[in-house]
GROMACS .gro file of C-alpha atoms in nm:
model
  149
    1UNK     CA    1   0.000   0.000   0.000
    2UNK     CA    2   0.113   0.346  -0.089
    3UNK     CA    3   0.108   0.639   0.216
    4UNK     CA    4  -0.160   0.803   0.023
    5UNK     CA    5  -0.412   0.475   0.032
    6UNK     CA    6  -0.372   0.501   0.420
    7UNK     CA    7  -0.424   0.839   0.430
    8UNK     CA    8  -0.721   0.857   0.217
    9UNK     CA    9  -0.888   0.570   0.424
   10UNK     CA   10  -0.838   0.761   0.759
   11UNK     CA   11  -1.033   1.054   0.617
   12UNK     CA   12  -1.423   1.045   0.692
   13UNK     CA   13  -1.641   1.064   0.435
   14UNK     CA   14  -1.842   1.364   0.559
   15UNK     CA   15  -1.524   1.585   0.610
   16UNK     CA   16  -1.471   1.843   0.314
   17UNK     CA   17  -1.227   2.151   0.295
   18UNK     CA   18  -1.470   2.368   0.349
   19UNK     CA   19  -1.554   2.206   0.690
   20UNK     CA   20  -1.225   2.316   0.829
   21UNK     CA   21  -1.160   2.646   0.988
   22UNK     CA   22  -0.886   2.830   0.798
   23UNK     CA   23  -0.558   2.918   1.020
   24UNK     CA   24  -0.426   3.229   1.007
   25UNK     CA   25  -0.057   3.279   0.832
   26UNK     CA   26  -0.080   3.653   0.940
   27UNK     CA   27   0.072   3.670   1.312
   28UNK     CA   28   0.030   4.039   1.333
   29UNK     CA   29  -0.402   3.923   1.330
   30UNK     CA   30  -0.554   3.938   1.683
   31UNK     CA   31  -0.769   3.679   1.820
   32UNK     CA   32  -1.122   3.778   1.835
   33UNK     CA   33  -1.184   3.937   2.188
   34UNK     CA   34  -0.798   4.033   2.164
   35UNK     CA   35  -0.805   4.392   2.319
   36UNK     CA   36  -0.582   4.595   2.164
   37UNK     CA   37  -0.535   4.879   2.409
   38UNK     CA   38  -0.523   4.795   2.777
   39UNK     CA   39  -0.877   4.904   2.889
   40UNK     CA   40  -0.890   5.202   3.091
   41UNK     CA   41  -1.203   5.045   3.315
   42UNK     CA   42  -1.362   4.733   3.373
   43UNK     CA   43  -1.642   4.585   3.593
   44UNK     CA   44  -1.877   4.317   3.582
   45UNK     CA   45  -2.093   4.371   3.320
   46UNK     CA   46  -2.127   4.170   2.963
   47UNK     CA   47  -2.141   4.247   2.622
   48UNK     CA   48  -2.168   3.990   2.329
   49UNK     CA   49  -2.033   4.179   2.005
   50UNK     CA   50  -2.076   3.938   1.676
   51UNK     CA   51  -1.923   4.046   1.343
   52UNK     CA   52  -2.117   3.926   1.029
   53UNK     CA   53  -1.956   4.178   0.849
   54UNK     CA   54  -1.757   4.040   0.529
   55UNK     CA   55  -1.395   4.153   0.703
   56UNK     CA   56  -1.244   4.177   1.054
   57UNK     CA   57  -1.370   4.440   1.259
   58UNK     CA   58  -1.188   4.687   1.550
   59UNK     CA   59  -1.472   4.771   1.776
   60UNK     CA   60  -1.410   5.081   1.960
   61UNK     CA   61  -1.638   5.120   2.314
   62UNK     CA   62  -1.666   5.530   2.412
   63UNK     CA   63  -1.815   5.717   2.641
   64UNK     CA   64  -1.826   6.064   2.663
   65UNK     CA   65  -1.551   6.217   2.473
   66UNK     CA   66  -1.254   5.900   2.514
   67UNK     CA   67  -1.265   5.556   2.364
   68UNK     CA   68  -1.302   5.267   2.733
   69UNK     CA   69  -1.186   4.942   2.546
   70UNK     CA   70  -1.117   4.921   2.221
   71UNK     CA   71  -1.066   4.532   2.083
   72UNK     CA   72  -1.012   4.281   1.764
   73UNK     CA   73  -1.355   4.079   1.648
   74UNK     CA   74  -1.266   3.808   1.350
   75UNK     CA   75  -1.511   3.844   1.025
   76UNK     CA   76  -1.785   3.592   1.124
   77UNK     CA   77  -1.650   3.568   1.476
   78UNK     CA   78  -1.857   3.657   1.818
   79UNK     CA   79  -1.706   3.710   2.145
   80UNK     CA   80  -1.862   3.818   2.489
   81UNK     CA   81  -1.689   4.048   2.692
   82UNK     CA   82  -1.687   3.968   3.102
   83UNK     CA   83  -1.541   4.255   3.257
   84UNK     CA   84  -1.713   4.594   3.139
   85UNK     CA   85  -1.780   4.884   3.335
   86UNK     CA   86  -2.164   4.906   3.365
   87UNK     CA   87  -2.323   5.216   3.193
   88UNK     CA   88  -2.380   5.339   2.837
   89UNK     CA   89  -2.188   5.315   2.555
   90UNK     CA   90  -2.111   5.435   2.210
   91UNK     CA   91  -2.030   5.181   1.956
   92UNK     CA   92  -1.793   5.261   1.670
   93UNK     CA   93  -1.630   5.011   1.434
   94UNK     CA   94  -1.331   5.006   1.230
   95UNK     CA   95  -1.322   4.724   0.925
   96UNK     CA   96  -1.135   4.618   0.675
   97UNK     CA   97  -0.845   4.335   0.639
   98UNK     CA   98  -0.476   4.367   0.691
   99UNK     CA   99  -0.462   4.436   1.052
  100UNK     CA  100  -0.132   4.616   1.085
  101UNK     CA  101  -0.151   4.663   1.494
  102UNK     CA  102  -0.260   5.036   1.457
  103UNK     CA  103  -0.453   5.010   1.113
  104UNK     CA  104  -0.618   4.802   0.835
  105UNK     CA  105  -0.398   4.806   0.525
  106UNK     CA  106  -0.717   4.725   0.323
  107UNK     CA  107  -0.973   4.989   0.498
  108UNK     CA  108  -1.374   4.905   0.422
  109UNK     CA  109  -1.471   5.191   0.636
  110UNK     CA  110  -1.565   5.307   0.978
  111UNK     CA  111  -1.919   5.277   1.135
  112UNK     CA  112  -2.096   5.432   1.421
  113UNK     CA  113  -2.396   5.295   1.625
  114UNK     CA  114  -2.722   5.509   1.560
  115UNK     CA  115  -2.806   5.461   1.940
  116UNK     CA  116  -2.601   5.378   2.252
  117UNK     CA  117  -2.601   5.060   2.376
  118UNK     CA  118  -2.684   4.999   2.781
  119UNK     CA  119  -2.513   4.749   3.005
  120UNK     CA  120  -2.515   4.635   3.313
  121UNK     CA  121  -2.420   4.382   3.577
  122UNK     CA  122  -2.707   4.163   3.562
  123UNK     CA  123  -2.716   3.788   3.429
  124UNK     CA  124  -2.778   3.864   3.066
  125UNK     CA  125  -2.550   4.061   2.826
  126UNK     CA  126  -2.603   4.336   2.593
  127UNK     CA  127  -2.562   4.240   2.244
  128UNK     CA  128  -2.435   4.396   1.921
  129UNK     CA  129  -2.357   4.297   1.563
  130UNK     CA  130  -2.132   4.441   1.322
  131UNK     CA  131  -2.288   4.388   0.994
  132UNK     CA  132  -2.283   4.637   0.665
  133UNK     CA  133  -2.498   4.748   0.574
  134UNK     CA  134  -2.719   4.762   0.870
  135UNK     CA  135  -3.027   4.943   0.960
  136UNK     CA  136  -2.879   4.997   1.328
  137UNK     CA  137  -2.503   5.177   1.180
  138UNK     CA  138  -2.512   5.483   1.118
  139UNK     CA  139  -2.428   5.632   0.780
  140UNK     CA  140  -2.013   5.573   0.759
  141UNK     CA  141  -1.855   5.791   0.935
  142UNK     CA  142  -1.472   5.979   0.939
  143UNK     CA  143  -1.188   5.719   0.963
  144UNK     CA  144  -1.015   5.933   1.222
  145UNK     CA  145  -1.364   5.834   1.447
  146UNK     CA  146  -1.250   5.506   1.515
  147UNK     CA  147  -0.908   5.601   1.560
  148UNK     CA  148  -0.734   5.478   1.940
  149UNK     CA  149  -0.535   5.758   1.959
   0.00000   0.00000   0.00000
């Protein structure tokens, strides 16, 4: 028997390609959930963020005037945050592919939240989903809104 023969036998019949989850070659790609600035508060409270969006997404949390937690949400990835400060929240989103640590090299634009989103430090969690286009985002707004800096 030839390695191949042995190999093809071990494979189930009900496993394709497109079954498997692609790894990333790009190192410089966060994990979803992957904050990418060291959050300046944090609490109890829970947010679920899901990004059906057709690229990755940098979902910026503000309040007030200053971004609170700014972090890294894989294209058709969802992740649940565990430690937000409770209160209201602005949601803005950065998307696009090429993640170069401060920027997408491939910008698909930047997207603002037409209403704040609420959470607290009950049992349940707030949820939002970045998807364009979207009846909840706002029109696109100026890259330099979804800036960290």
């Amino acid at each position: 028997k030839t390695a191949y023969e042995i190999v093809s036998r071990d494979w189930s019949s009900d496993v394709c390609s497109s079954d498997l989850r692609a790894v990333s070659l790009d190192p410089s790609r966060p994990e979803s959930g992957s904050d990418l600035r060291a959050p300046r508060t944090t609490g109890q409270a829970r947010l679920t963020l899901e990004n059906r969006g057709a690229a990755d997404a940098v979902v910026v949390l503000w309040r007030a005037t200053r971004w609170e937690r700014a972090l890294f949400v894989r294209q058709g990835e969802k992740v649940t945050l565990l430690d937000l400060a409770p209160g209201g929240y602005q949601v803005r989103a950065a998307v696009g592919d090429g993640w170069t640590g401060r920027h997408f090299l491939r910008p698909a634009g930047c997207l603002a939240l037409g209403r704040p989103v609420e959470v607290g430090s009950g049992p349940g969690a707030a949820g939002v989903t970045v998807a364009r286009p979207s009846r909840e985002w706002e029109r696109a707004v100026a890259a330099e809104d979804c800036e960290l800096e």
